[in-house]
PDB file of C-alpha atoms in Angstrom:
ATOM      1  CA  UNK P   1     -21.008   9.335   4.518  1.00  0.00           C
ATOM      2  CA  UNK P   2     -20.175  11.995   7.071  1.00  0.00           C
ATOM      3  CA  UNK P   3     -21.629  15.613   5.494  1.00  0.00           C
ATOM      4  CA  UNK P   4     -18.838  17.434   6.139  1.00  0.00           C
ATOM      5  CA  UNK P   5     -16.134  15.484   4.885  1.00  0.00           C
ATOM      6  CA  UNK P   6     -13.346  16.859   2.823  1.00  0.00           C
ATOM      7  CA  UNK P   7     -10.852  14.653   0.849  1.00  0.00           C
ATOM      8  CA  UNK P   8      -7.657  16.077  -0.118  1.00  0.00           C
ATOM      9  CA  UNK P   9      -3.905  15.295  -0.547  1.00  0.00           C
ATOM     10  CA  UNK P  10      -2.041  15.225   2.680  1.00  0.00           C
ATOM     11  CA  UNK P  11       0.224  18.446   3.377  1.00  0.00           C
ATOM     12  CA  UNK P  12       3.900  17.659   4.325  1.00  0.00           C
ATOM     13  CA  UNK P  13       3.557  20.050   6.988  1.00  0.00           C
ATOM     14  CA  UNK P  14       3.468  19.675  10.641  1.00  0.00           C
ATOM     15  CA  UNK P  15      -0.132  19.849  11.275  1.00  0.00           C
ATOM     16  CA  UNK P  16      -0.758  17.140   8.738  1.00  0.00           C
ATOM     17  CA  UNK P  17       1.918  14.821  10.446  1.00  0.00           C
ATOM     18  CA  UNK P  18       0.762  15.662  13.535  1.00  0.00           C
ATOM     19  CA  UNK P  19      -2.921  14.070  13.289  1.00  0.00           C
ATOM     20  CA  UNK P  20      -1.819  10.880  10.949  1.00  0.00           C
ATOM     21  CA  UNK P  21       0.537   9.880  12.946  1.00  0.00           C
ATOM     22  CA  UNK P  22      -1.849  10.207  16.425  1.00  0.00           C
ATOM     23  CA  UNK P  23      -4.622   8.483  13.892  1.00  0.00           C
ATOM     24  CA  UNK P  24      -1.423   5.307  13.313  1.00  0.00           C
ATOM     25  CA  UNK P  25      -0.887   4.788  17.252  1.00  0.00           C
ATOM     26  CA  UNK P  26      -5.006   4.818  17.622  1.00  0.00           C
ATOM     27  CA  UNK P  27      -5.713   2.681  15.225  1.00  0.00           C
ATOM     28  CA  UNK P  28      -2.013   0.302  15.415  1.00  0.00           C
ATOM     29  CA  UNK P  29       0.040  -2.092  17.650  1.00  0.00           C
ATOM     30  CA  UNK P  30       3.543  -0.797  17.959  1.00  0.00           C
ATOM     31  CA  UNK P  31       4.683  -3.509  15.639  1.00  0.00           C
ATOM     32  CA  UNK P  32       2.482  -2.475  12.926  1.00  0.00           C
ATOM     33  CA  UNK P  33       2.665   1.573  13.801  1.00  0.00           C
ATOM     34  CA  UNK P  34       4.162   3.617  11.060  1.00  0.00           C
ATOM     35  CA  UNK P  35       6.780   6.166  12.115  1.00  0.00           C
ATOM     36  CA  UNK P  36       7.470   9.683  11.167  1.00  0.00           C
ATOM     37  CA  UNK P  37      10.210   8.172   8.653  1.00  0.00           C
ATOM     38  CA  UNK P  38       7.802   5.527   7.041  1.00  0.00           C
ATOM     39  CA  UNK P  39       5.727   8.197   6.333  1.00  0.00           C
ATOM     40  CA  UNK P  40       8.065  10.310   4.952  1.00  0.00           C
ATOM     41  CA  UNK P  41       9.630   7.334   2.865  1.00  0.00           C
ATOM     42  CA  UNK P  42       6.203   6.502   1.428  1.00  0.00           C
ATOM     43  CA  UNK P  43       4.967  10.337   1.198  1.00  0.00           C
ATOM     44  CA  UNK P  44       8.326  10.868  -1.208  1.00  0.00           C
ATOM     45  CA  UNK P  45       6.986   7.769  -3.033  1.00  0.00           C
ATOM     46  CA  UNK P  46       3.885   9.287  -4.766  1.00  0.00           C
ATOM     47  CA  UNK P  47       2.838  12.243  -2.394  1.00  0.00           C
ATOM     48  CA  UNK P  48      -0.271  12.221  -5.290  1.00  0.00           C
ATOM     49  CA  UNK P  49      -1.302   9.139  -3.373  1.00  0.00           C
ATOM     50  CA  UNK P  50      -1.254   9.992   0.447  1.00  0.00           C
ATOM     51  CA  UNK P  51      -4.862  11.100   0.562  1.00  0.00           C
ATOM     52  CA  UNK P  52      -6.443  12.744   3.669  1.00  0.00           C
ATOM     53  CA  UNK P  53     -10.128  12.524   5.356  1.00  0.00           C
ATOM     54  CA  UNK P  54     -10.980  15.809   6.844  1.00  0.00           C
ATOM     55  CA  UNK P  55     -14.118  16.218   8.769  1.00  0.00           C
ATOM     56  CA  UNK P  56     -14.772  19.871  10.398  1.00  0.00           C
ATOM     57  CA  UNK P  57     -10.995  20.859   9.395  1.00  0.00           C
ATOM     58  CA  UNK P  58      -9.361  17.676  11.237  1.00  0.00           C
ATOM     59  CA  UNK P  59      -7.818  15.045   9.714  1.00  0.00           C
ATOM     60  CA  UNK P  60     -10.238  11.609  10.146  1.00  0.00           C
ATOM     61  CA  UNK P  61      -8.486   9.154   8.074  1.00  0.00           C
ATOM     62  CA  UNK P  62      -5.789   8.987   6.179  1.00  0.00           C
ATOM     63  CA  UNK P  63      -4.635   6.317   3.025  1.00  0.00           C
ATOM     64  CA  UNK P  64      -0.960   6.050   1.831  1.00  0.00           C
ATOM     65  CA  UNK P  65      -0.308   3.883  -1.742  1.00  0.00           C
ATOM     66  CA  UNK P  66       2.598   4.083  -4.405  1.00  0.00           C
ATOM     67  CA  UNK P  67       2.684   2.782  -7.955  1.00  0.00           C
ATOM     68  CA  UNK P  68       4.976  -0.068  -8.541  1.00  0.00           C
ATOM     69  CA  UNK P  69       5.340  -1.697 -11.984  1.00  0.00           C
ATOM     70  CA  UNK P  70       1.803  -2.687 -12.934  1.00  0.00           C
ATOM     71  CA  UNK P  71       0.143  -2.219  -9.626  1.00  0.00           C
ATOM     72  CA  UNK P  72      -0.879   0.056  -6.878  1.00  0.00           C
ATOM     73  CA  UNK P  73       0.403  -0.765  -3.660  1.00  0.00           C
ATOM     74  CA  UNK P  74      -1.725   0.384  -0.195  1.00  0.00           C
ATOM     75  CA  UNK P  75       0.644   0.454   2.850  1.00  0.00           C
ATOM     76  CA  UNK P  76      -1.648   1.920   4.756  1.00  0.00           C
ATOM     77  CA  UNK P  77      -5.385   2.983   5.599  1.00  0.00           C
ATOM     78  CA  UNK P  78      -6.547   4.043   8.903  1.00  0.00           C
ATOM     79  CA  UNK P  79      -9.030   6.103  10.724  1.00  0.00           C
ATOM     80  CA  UNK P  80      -9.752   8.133  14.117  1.00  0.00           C
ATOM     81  CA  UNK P  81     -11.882   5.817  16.104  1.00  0.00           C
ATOM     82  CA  UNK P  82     -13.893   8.732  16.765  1.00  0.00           C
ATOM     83  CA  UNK P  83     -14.599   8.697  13.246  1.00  0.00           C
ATOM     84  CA  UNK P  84     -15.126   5.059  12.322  1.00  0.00           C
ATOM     85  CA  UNK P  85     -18.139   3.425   9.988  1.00  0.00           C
ATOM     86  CA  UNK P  86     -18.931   6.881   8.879  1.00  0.00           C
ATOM     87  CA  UNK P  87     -17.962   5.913   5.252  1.00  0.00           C
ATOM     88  CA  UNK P  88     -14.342   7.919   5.505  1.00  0.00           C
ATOM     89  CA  UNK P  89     -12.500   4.500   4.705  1.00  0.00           C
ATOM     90  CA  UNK P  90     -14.619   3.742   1.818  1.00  0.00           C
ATOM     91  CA  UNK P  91     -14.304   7.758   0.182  1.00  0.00           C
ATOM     92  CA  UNK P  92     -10.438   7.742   0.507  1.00  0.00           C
ATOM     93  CA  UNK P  93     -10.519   4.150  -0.762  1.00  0.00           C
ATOM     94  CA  UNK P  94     -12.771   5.786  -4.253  1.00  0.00           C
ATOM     95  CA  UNK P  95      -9.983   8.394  -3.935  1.00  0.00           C
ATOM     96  CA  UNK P  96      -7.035   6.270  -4.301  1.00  0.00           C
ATOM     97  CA  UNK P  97      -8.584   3.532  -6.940  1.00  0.00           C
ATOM     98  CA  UNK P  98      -9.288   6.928  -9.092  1.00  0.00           C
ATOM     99  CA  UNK P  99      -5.866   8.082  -8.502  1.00  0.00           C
ATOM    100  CA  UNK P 100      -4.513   4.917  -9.240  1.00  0.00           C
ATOM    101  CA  UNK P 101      -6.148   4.532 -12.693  1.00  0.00           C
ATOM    102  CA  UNK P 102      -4.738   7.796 -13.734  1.00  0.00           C
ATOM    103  CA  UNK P 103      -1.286   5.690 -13.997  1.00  0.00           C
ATOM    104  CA  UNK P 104      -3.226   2.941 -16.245  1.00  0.00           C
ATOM    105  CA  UNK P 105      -2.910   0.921 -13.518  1.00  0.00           C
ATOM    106  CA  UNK P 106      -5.712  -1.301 -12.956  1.00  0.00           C
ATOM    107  CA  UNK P 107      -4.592  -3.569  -9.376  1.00  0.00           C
ATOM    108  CA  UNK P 108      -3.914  -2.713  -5.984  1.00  0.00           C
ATOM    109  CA  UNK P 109      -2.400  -4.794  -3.749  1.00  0.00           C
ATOM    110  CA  UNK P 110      -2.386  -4.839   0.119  1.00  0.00           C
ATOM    111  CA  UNK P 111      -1.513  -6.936   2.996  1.00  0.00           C
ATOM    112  CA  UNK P 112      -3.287  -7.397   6.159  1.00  0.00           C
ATOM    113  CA  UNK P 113      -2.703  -9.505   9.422  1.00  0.00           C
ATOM    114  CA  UNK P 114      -4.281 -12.882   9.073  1.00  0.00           C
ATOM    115  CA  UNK P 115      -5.683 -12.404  12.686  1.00  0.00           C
ATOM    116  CA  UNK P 116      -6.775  -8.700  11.864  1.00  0.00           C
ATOM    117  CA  UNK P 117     -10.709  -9.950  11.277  1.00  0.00           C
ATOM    118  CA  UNK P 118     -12.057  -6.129  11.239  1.00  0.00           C
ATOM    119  CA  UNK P 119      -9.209  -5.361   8.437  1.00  0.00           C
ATOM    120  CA  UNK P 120      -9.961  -8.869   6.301  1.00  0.00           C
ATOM    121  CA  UNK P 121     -13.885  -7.764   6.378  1.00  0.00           C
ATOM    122  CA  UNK P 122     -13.303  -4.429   5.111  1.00  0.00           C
ATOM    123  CA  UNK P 123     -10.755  -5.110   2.245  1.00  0.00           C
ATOM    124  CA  UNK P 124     -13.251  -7.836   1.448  1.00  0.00           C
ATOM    125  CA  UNK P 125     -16.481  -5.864   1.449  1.00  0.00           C
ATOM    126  CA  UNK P 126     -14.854  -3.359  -0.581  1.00  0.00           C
ATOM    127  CA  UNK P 127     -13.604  -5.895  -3.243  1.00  0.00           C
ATOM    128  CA  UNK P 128     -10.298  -7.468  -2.272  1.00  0.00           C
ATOM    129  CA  UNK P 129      -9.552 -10.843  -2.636  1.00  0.00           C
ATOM    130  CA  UNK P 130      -6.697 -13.106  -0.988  1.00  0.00           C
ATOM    131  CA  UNK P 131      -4.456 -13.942  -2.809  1.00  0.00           C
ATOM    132  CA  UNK P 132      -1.540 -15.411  -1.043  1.00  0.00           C
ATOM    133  CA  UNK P 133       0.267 -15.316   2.411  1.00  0.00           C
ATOM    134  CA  UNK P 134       3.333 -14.083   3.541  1.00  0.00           C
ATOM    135  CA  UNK P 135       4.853 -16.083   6.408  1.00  0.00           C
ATOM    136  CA  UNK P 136       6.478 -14.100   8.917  1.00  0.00           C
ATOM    137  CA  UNK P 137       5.715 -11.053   7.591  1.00  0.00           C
ATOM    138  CA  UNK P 138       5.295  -8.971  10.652  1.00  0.00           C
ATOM    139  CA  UNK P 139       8.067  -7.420  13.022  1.00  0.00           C
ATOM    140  CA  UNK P 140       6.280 -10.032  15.794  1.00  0.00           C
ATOM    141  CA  UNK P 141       6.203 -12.971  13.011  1.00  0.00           C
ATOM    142  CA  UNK P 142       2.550 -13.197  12.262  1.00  0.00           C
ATOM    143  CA  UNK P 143       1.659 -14.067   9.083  1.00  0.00           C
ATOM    144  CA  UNK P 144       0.057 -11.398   6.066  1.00  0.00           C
ATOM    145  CA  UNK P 145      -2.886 -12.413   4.025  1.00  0.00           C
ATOM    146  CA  UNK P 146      -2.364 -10.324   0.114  1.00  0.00           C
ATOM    147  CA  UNK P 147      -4.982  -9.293  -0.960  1.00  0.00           C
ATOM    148  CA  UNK P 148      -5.779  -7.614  -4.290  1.00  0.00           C
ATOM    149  CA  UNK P 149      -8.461  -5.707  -6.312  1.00  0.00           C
ATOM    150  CA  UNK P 150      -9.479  -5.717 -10.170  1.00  0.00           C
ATOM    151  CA  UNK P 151     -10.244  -1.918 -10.682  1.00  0.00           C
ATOM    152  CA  UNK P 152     -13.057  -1.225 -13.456  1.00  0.00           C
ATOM    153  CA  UNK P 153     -11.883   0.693 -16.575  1.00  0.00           C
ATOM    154  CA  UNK P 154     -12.168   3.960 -16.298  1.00  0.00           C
ATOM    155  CA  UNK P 155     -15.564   6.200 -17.015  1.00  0.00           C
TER     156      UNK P 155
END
């Protein structure tokens, strides 16, 4: 875990937007890339659940869920490369189960490119499980592997 670190609710404010979305084209093809709108569609979803990373006062990572009936669902989690295997994905993934649970939801769901091997291991090491596919799913028609996760009860 990086010392510094510093995990907050994202700002809808131009500095905010400003380093998530030069975090999305690092991190994502331009098929897969979020834009300005699809952050702004999701943020107006449950801003409570678009969680930043900051290291040093810059944004490192970034996560971006809702709450649909029954279930959390994560559009998105990435981070600066410069930043990666620090344990920044794993703290705004705590945040977001914990802020999930306050809804008395206990799932989140997720999908992932089925050729996206880095993404599968993470979402597995940190307790996902396939659970289905969705054919076509991407703008370039590669397939999405679901993927979901239990959450324990709360302390």
């Amino acid at each position: 875990m990086t010392a510094a670190m510093h995990v907050r609710q994202l700002a809808w404010e131009e500095a905010d937007i400003d380093q998530i979305l030069e975090i999305e084209r690092s991190s994502f093809n331009h098929y897969d890339a979020y834009s300005l709108a699809d952050f702004e569609r999701w943020y107006h979803y449950n801003p409570d659940l678009c969680i930043v990373a900051e290291v040093n006062g810059r944004i490192a990572g970034y996560v971006i869920s809702r709450i649909l009936p029954g279930i959390g669902d994560l559009a998105s989690l990435a981070i600066n490369p410069a930043y990666r295997r620090r344990g920044i994905g794993t703290a705004l993934l705590d945040a977001i189960e914990r802020r999930v649970k306050e809804y008395g939801v206990n799932e989140i769901n997720l999908e992932v490119r089925k050729t996206n091997l880095t993404g599968l291991a993470f979402w597995q090491n940190m307790g996902f499980v396939p659970f289905g596919t969705l054919p076509g799913f991407y703008e370039d028609g590669e397939d999405a592997i679901r993927m979901r996760k239990i959450l324990a009860e709360m302390d």
